[in-house]
Amino acid sequence: MLFWSALLAGAIAAGPGGPEPKVTINTDSARHEVLITAGPFDLPNMPKMESHAMMDMGRSHDTPVEHFQWPVDGWFRGYRVSLADARGHEVPRHVMHHMIMVNFGRRQLLYPAAERLMGSGTETDGEISVPKTIGVPMSSGMPLGMYVAWHNDTGRDLKGVYLKIAMLWTPTNQNPKPVNSLPIYMDVNLTVGGSNTFDVPPGRSEKAYEFTLPVGGRLLGVGGHMHDYGVRVQLQDAESGKVIATVKAKREKDGKLEGMSRKLYGVTGDGLELKADHRYRVVGEYDNPTKATLKKGAMAHMVGLFVPDDMARWPSINPKDPVYQRDLASLQMRGGKTSMKAMEHQASDHHHGGSSH
Ligand SMILES: [Cu+2]
C-alpha cells in the first residue's frame, strides 16, 4: 500500500558502462495503463549485504534521473513493476532495490521540493493500487522523472535488463470523479536537497519538526520509515499536544528494526482532519540500547495520502526558491560522479534497517 512512500536515501554510482538506457512511454487507453519501459541496464553481480538496507547507502548503483512526460489527464492510482533480461526472461524483482518517481510538475505540501509521486522498494511486489474512488490528480504533459538503485546479488552478471512499470490511471469521465489524494511527506530532520539523517545518543531520544499547512484536509492513511533502534513516529497537534497518528516500529530483541506499521483511516470515512495554518509536529522516537552514539545513523519520517479541502490552495512551485533549486540540483547529481564522493562518505556510517523504502 505504500506506493506513496517517499524516500530520500541515496546510493553510490557504480557506472557499469554499456549501452545508454532509454525510457519509452506507451498509453493503453483501453486498460487505462501507462506503460513505461526503461533499459537496457547492465547489472554486474555484487556481494550480498547482511541487511537489505545497508545497500541503500553502500553497494548499490544508481541510475541518473530519466525524464519523461505523463501522457494523459486523469488520476494516478497504482502500479505494477516487472523486470526482464535481454532474452525476455524474468529477472528477480529484488535486484531493483528501489525506484522513485518524481513529479517535477508539482510541489510537496510541506517542503519546497518536487513531489515524490511514488516509491517502490524490494518488498513491493505485484500490483499496488488504491480504490478507484481516490487518486492522485495528473494532467497530460506533467514532467516526471524516475531513478533506480540496483543491487544485483544473484551470483551472476545480468545484461540488458529492462524495467517495465505499468501505471494505473482513472480517466476524467469516471463518474463520480475520484477524490484528489496526494502524497504527503513529513520528516523530523529534512534538509531539502541534503540529508535527513541524524545522530542517536544512547537510551531514549526524540527528534521533532514543527510545521503548518497552507491548506487543510484529511489524511487517508499513513506509513513510516525508521532505522535500527527506532520506536515510533508520531504526528501531534503542536498546539494541544494531542497525538493524531502513530506509526510503530517492529523491533527485534536487540532493537534492530524489522519493519513499520501502517494505518488506513478509510477511504470512504472522513480520515484524520488536519487544519490549515495550525501547528503540527512530527516526532521520531529512538531507544538505543548500546553505549555509543550512532552518528548520522537515524531517519524518521511519516508518509501518507492527503486529501486537500481545496486543491487551488496547494502551494505552487517557485522556481526561484533556492531550496527548490537545491532539490533539483540534488536530483541532477544522482548517478553521476559527483554523488559518488558525497555518498561514499555517508555510506561509511549509514547502517540501514528500514523496510518501507
Ligand atoms: Cu533510511
GROMACS .gro file of C-alpha atoms and ligand atoms in nm:
model
  358
    1MET     CA    1   0.000   0.000   0.000
    2LEU     CA    2   0.295   0.231   0.036
    3PHE     CA    3   0.315   0.341  -0.321
    4TRP     CA    4   0.323   0.698  -0.199
    5SER     CA    5   0.618   0.619   0.022
    6ALA     CA    6   0.877   0.888  -0.028
    7LEU     CA    7   1.240   0.826   0.022
    8LEU     CA    8   1.547   1.039   0.044
    9ALA     CA    9   1.810   0.775   0.094
   10GLY     CA   10   2.093   0.766  -0.153
   11ALA     CA   11   2.335   0.524  -0.304
   12ILE     CA   12   2.666   0.545  -0.483
   13ALA     CA   13   2.704   0.533  -0.855
   14ALA     CA   14   2.893   0.241  -0.992
   15GLY     CA   15   2.883   0.340  -1.357
   16PRO     CA   16   2.888  -0.005  -1.516
   17GLY     CA   17   2.912   0.127  -1.870
   18GLY     CA   18   2.731  -0.042  -2.155
   19PRO     CA   19   2.456   0.098  -2.373
   20GLU     CA   20   2.273   0.416  -2.273
   21PRO     CA   21   1.939   0.319  -2.120
   22LYS     CA   22   1.628   0.474  -2.273
   23VAL     CA   23   1.276   0.531  -2.149
   24THR     CA   24   0.974   0.471  -2.371
   25ILE     CA   25   0.615   0.555  -2.282
   26ASN     CA   26   0.303   0.390  -2.423
   27THR     CA   27  -0.057   0.456  -2.327
   28ASP     CA   28  -0.303   0.168  -2.317
   29SER     CA   29  -0.629   0.363  -2.326
   30ALA     CA   30  -0.846   0.051  -2.311
   31ARG     CA   31  -0.689  -0.082  -1.992
   32HIS     CA   32  -0.612   0.264  -1.855
   33GLU     CA   33  -0.245   0.194  -1.809
   34VAL     CA   34   0.062   0.399  -1.892
   35LEU     CA   35   0.340   0.155  -1.980
   36ILE     CA   36   0.694   0.270  -1.908
   37THR     CA   37   0.988   0.068  -2.033
   38ALA     CA   38   1.339   0.165  -1.921
   39GLY     CA   39   1.661  -0.002  -2.027
   40PRO     CA   40   1.875  -0.179  -2.114
   41PHE     CA   41   2.070  -0.184  -1.788
   42ASP     CA   42   2.383  -0.394  -1.740
   43LEU     CA   43   2.399  -0.506  -1.378
   44PRO     CA   44   2.722  -0.666  -1.264
   45ASN     CA   45   2.693  -0.910  -0.976
   46MET     CA   46   2.762  -0.758  -0.634
   47PRO     CA   47   2.825  -0.915  -0.294
   48LYS     CA   48   2.524  -0.983  -0.075
   49MET     CA   49   2.461  -0.736   0.202
   50GLU     CA   50   2.400  -0.854   0.555
   51SER     CA   51   2.088  -0.640   0.577
   52HIS     CA   52   1.898  -0.531   0.270
   53ALA     CA   53   1.901  -0.179   0.395
   54MET     CA   54   2.275  -0.130   0.422
   55MET     CA   55   2.297  -0.129   0.048
   56ASP     CA   56   2.095   0.188   0.030
   57MET     CA   57   2.396   0.394   0.104
   58GLY     CA   58   2.658   0.145   0.009
   59ARG     CA   59   2.682  -0.112  -0.259
   60SER     CA   60   2.403  -0.041  -0.499
   61HIS     CA   61   2.439   0.165  -0.811
   62ASP     CA   62   2.214   0.450  -0.904
   63THR     CA   63   2.080   0.546  -1.238
   64PRO     CA   64   2.057   0.915  -1.321
   65VAL     CA   65   1.705   1.060  -1.326
   66GLU     CA   66   1.533   0.971  -1.656
   67HIS     CA   67   1.288   1.238  -1.764
   68PHE     CA   68   0.959   1.185  -1.947
   69GLN     CA   69   0.610   1.332  -1.975
   70TRP     CA   70   0.297   1.189  -1.822
   71PRO     CA   71   0.070   1.136  -2.123
   72VAL     CA   72  -0.295   1.156  -2.005
   73ASP     CA   73  -0.540   1.361  -1.800
   74GLY     CA   74  -0.677   1.163  -1.507
   75TRP     CA   75  -0.583   1.023  -1.169
   76PHE     CA   76  -0.286   0.801  -1.094
   77ARG     CA   77  -0.398   0.511  -0.875
   78GLY     CA   78  -0.130   0.242  -0.860
   79TYR     CA   79   0.132   0.041  -1.043
   80ARG     CA   80   0.295  -0.294  -1.125
   81VAL     CA   81   0.668  -0.344  -1.177
   82SER     CA   82   0.844  -0.624  -1.362
   83LEU     CA   83   1.200  -0.692  -1.480
   84ALA     CA   84   1.317  -0.894  -1.778
   85ASP     CA   85   1.659  -0.964  -1.929
   86ALA     CA   86   1.768  -0.923  -2.292
   87ARG     CA   87   1.612  -1.260  -2.384
   88GLY     CA   88   1.283  -1.175  -2.219
   89HIS     CA   89   1.338  -1.397  -1.918
   90GLU     CA   90   1.211  -1.272  -1.588
   91VAL     CA   91   1.473  -1.122  -1.355
   92PRO     CA   92   1.428  -1.147  -0.976
   93ARG     CA   93   1.239  -0.841  -0.861
   94HIS     CA   94   1.467  -0.772  -0.563
   95VAL     CA   95   1.765  -0.669  -0.779
   96MET     CA   96   1.581  -0.339  -0.810
   97HIS     CA   97   1.650  -0.211  -0.462
   98HIS     CA   98   1.432   0.092  -0.503
   99MET     CA   99   1.273   0.310  -0.766
  100ILE     CA  100   1.149   0.664  -0.712
  101MET     CA  101   0.914   0.858  -0.937
  102VAL     CA  102   0.946   1.237  -0.910
  103ASN     CA  103   0.677   1.477  -1.032
  104PHE     CA  104   0.854   1.798  -1.134
  105GLY     CA  105   0.512   1.948  -1.212
  106ARG     CA  106   0.402   1.984  -0.851
  107ARG     CA  107   0.544   2.083  -0.516
  108GLN     CA  108   0.533   1.882  -0.197
  109LEU     CA  109   0.287   2.009   0.062
  110LEU     CA  110   0.539   2.072   0.342
  111TYR     CA  111   0.859   2.134   0.152
  112PRO     CA  112   0.954   2.347  -0.148
  113ALA     CA  113   1.069   2.031  -0.323
  114ALA     CA  114   0.934   1.835  -0.619
  115GLU     CA  115   0.658   1.585  -0.541
  116ARG     CA  116   0.770   1.224  -0.495
  117LEU     CA  117   0.480   1.057  -0.672
  118MET     CA  118   0.569   0.702  -0.580
  119GLY     CA  119   0.844   0.487  -0.443
  120SER     CA  120   0.894   0.118  -0.472
  121GLY     CA  121   1.130  -0.097  -0.269
  122THR     CA  122   1.233  -0.461  -0.279
  123GLU     CA  123   0.935  -0.559  -0.067
  124THR     CA  124   0.677  -0.419  -0.309
  125ASP     CA  125   0.562  -0.699  -0.532
  126GLY     CA  126   0.262  -0.748  -0.755
  127GLU     CA  127   0.014  -0.471  -0.809
  128ILE     CA  128  -0.003  -0.184  -0.561
  129SER     CA  129  -0.316   0.023  -0.601
  130VAL     CA  130  -0.583   0.225  -0.427
  131PRO     CA  131  -0.958   0.203  -0.499
  132LYS     CA  132  -1.093   0.395  -0.798
  133THR     CA  133  -1.273   0.631  -0.561
  134ILE     CA  134  -0.943   0.810  -0.495
  135GLY     CA  135  -0.634   0.902  -0.697
  136VAL     CA  136  -0.350   1.148  -0.749
  137PRO     CA  137  -0.464   1.417  -0.997
  138MET     CA  138  -0.242   1.421  -1.308
  139SER     CA  139  -0.252   1.621  -1.628
  140SER     CA  140  -0.114   1.539  -1.968
  141GLY     CA  141   0.238   1.676  -2.016
  142MET     CA  142   0.334   1.674  -1.646
  143PRO     CA  143   0.714   1.643  -1.630
  144LEU     CA  144   0.809   1.326  -1.445
  145GLY     CA  145   1.141   1.166  -1.369
  146MET     CA  146   1.242   0.831  -1.231
  147TYR     CA  147   1.556   0.679  -1.092
  148VAL     CA  148   1.652   0.334  -0.977
  149ALA     CA  149   1.905   0.190  -0.735
  150TRP     CA  150   2.009  -0.158  -0.844
  151HIS     CA  151   2.166  -0.428  -0.636
  152ASN     CA  152   2.228  -0.748  -0.825
  153ASP     CA  153   2.329  -1.021  -0.581
  154THR     CA  154   2.203  -1.312  -0.790
  155GLY     CA  155   2.554  -1.451  -0.829
  156ARG     CA  156   2.580  -1.372  -1.199
  157ASP     CA  157   2.605  -1.062  -1.412
  158LEU     CA  158   2.278  -0.951  -1.568
  159LYS     CA  159   2.292  -0.794  -1.911
  160GLY     CA  160   2.033  -0.592  -2.097
  161VAL     CA  161   1.779  -0.575  -1.815
  162TYR     CA  162   1.455  -0.390  -1.889
  163LEU     CA  163   1.236  -0.238  -1.621
  164LYS     CA  164   0.865  -0.228  -1.701
  165ILE     CA  165   0.623  -0.020  -1.500
  166ALA     CA  166   0.252  -0.020  -1.564
  167MET     CA  167   0.099   0.290  -1.406
  168LEU     CA  168  -0.275   0.261  -1.348
  169TRP     CA  169  -0.490   0.566  -1.408
  170THR     CA  170  -0.856   0.663  -1.389
  171PRO     CA  171  -0.993   0.864  -1.684
  172THR     CA  172  -1.160   1.203  -1.643
  173ASN     CA  173  -1.502   1.068  -1.747
  174GLN     CA  174  -1.535   0.836  -1.449
  175ASN     CA  175  -1.850   0.916  -1.257
  176PRO     CA  176  -1.829   1.006  -0.973
  177LYS     CA  177  -1.485   1.155  -1.010
  178PRO     CA  178  -1.211   1.022  -0.780
  179VAL     CA  179  -1.126   1.226  -0.471
  180ASN     CA  180  -0.795   1.411  -0.514
  181SER     CA  181  -0.545   1.237  -0.286
  182LEU     CA  182  -0.183   1.345  -0.285
  183PRO     CA  183   0.132   1.212  -0.128
  184ILE     CA  184   0.238   1.383   0.194
  185TYR     CA  185   0.587   1.352   0.338
  186MET     CA  186   0.670   1.462   0.693
  187ASP     CA  187   1.031   1.423   0.805
  188VAL     CA  188   1.168   1.501   1.153
  189ASN     CA  189   1.501   1.624   1.015
  190LEU     CA  190   1.500   1.705   0.647
  191THR     CA  191   1.730   1.950   0.476
  192VAL     CA  192   1.576   1.968   0.129
  193GLY     CA  193   1.838   1.872  -0.127
  194GLY     CA  194   2.061   1.748   0.154
  195SER     CA  195   2.037   1.483   0.418
  196ASN     CA  196   1.767   1.374   0.664
  197THR     CA  197   1.984   1.154   0.886
  198PHE     CA  198   2.069   1.242   1.245
  199ASP     CA  199   2.264   1.119   1.548
  200VAL     CA  200   2.106   0.885   1.804
  201PRO     CA  201   2.251   0.901   2.155
  202PRO     CA  202   2.235   0.600   2.392
  203GLY     CA  203   1.897   0.549   2.561
  204ARG     CA  204   1.570   0.714   2.467
  205SER     CA  205   1.569   1.023   2.248
  206GLU     CA  206   1.337   1.228   2.030
  207LYS     CA  207   1.372   1.442   1.722
  208ALA     CA  208   1.086   1.668   1.615
  209TYR     CA  209   0.991   1.904   1.335
  210GLU     CA  210   0.710   2.159   1.354
  211PHE     CA  211   0.516   2.280   1.055
  212THR     CA  212   0.192   2.438   0.936
  213LEU     CA  213  -0.005   2.350   0.625
  214PRO     CA  214  -0.120   2.609   0.370
  215VAL     CA  215  -0.437   2.406   0.308
  216GLY     CA  216  -0.642   2.184   0.538
  217GLY     CA  217  -0.759   1.836   0.454
  218ARG     CA  218  -0.778   1.474   0.559
  219LEU     CA  219  -0.515   1.204   0.599
  220LEU     CA  220  -0.638   0.879   0.445
  221GLY     CA  221  -0.357   0.664   0.573
  222VAL     CA  222  -0.001   0.672   0.700
  223GLY     CA  223   0.315   0.467   0.691
  224GLY     CA  224   0.666   0.548   0.801
  225HIS     CA  225   1.034   0.482   0.790
  226MET     CA  226   1.300   0.448   1.061
  227HIS     CA  227   1.632   0.275   1.113
  228ASP     CA  228   1.756   0.035   1.380
  229TYR     CA  229   1.658   0.130   1.738
  230GLY     CA  230   1.359   0.326   1.613
  231VAL     CA  231   1.049   0.313   1.837
  232ARG     CA  232   0.780   0.515   1.660
  233VAL     CA  233   0.695   0.819   1.452
  234GLN     CA  234   0.408   1.035   1.570
  235LEU     CA  235   0.209   1.318   1.424
  236GLN     CA  236   0.098   1.553   1.702
  237ASP     CA  237  -0.109   1.866   1.731
  238ALA     CA  238   0.165   2.107   1.843
  239GLU     CA  239  -0.090   2.345   1.996
  240SER     CA  240  -0.285   2.097   2.212
  241GLY     CA  241  -0.024   1.821   2.240
  242LYS     CA  242  -0.277   1.565   2.120
  243VAL     CA  243  -0.145   1.262   1.928
  244ILE     CA  244  -0.302   1.243   1.583
  245ALA     CA  245  -0.135   0.941   1.428
  246THR     CA  246   0.130   0.688   1.530
  247VAL     CA  247   0.340   0.456   1.317
  248LYS     CA  248   0.517   0.195   1.528
  249ALA     CA  249   0.849   0.025   1.465
  250LYS     CA  250   0.854  -0.354   1.482
  251ARG     CA  251   1.176  -0.428   1.669
  252GLU     CA  252   1.379  -0.740   1.727
  253LYS     CA  253   1.504  -0.811   2.081
  254ASP     CA  254   1.827  -0.620   2.023
  255GLY     CA  255   1.639  -0.318   1.891
  256LYS     CA  256   1.706  -0.386   1.523
  257LEU     CA  257   1.424  -0.276   1.300
  258GLU     CA  258   1.204  -0.535   1.131
  259GLY     CA  259   0.953  -0.300   0.976
  260MET     CA  260   0.699  -0.027   1.038
  261SER     CA  261   0.326  -0.048   1.099
  262ARG     CA  262   0.081   0.114   0.859
  263LYS     CA  263  -0.262   0.259   0.910
  264LEU     CA  264  -0.551   0.321   0.678
  265TYR     CA  265  -0.815   0.553   0.814
  266GLY     CA  266  -1.058   0.459   0.548
  267VAL     CA  267  -1.119   0.579   0.203
  268THR     CA  268  -1.491   0.629   0.249
  269GLY     CA  269  -1.470   0.758   0.606
  270ASP     CA  270  -1.358   1.104   0.698
  271GLY     CA  271  -0.994   1.022   0.763
  272LEU     CA  272  -0.795   1.234   1.004
  273GLU     CA  273  -0.863   1.601   0.974
  274LEU     CA  274  -0.575   1.849   0.956
  275LYS     CA  275  -0.636   2.223   0.965
  276ALA     CA  276  -0.471   2.496   0.762
  277ASP     CA  277  -0.238   2.737   0.945
  278HIS     CA  278  -0.238   2.520   1.257
  279ARG     CA  279   0.084   2.399   1.413
  280TYR     CA  280   0.165   2.029   1.387
  281ARG     CA  281   0.470   1.833   1.489
  282VAL     CA  282   0.618   1.512   1.357
  283VAL     CA  283   0.824   1.332   1.621
  284GLY     CA  284   1.065   1.041   1.582
  285GLU     CA  285   1.147   0.838   1.895
  286TYR     CA  286   1.452   0.617   1.928
  287ASP     CA  287   1.572   0.384   2.203
  288ASN     CA  288   1.937   0.295   2.154
  289PRO     CA  289   2.040   0.004   2.383
  290THR     CA  290   2.411   0.043   2.303
  291LYS     CA  291   2.650   0.275   2.482
  292ALA     CA  292   2.752   0.454   2.165
  293THR     CA  293   2.601   0.746   1.977
  294LEU     CA  294   2.508   0.643   1.624
  295LYS     CA  295   2.647   0.919   1.406
  296LYS     CA  296   2.400   1.010   1.132
  297GLY     CA  297   2.255   0.666   1.194
  298ALA     CA  298   1.888   0.750   1.207
  299MET     CA  299   1.599   0.862   0.991
  300ALA     CA  300   1.237   0.917   1.088
  301HIS     CA  301   0.952   1.017   0.866
  302MET     CA  302   0.583   0.964   0.817
  303VAL     CA  303   0.429   0.936   0.473
  304GLY     CA  304   0.067   0.928   0.375
  305LEU     CA  305  -0.210   1.019   0.137
  306PHE     CA  306  -0.366   1.359   0.194
  307VAL     CA  307  -0.698   1.490   0.060
  308PRO     CA  308  -0.683   1.872   0.045
  309ASP     CA  309  -1.003   2.068   0.113
  310ASP     CA  310  -0.919   2.299  -0.174
  311MET     CA  311  -0.677   2.189  -0.446
  312ALA     CA  312  -0.648   2.553  -0.559
  313ARG     CA  313  -0.462   2.629  -0.236
  314TRP     CA  314  -0.195   2.366  -0.294
  315PRO     CA  315   0.138   2.554  -0.288
  316SER     CA  316   0.283   2.611  -0.632
  317ILE     CA  317   0.642   2.568  -0.738
  318ASN     CA  318   0.860   2.876  -0.711
  319PRO     CA  319   1.150   2.803  -0.948
  320LYS     CA  320   1.349   3.089  -0.795
  321ASP     CA  321   1.333   2.946  -0.443
  322PRO     CA  322   1.691   2.845  -0.352
  323VAL     CA  323   1.558   2.550  -0.153
  324TYR     CA  324   1.366   2.422  -0.455
  325GLN     CA  325   1.676   2.473  -0.668
  326ARG     CA  326   1.877   2.266  -0.420
  327ASP     CA  327   1.627   1.982  -0.450
  328LEU     CA  328   1.660   1.989  -0.830
  329ALA     CA  329   2.037   2.003  -0.809
  330SER     CA  330   2.050   1.702  -0.577
  331LEU     CA  331   1.833   1.505  -0.821
  332GLN     CA  332   2.054   1.606  -1.111
  333MET     CA  333   2.359   1.479  -0.926
  334ARG     CA  334   2.221   1.127  -0.899
  335GLY     CA  335   2.407   0.853  -1.074
  336GLY     CA  336   2.695   1.085  -1.153
  337LYS     CA  337   3.049   1.103  -1.030
  338THR     CA  338   2.970   1.399  -0.807
  339SER     CA  339   2.727   1.200  -0.599
  340MET     CA  340   2.975   0.918  -0.558
  341LYS     CA  341   3.215   1.105  -0.332
  342ALA     CA  342   2.944   1.254  -0.116
  343MET     CA  343   2.764   0.926  -0.082
  344GLU     CA  344   3.075   0.721  -0.013
  345HIS     CA  345   3.134   0.950   0.278
  346GLN     CA  346   2.783   0.891   0.404
  347ALA     CA  347   2.796   0.520   0.333
  348SER     CA  348   3.068   0.465   0.587
  349ASP     CA  349   2.840   0.536   0.878
  350HIS     CA  350   2.493   0.477   0.744
  351HIS     CA  351   2.352   0.148   0.868
  352HIS     CA  352   2.010   0.098   0.739
  353GLY     CA  353   1.736  -0.107   0.894
  354GLY     CA  354   1.423   0.022   0.733
  355SER     CA  355   1.193  -0.176   0.516
  356SER     CA  356   0.938   0.067   0.390
  357HIS     CA  357   1.157   0.209   0.115
  358CU      CU  358   1.650   0.539   0.569
   0.00000   0.00000   0.00000
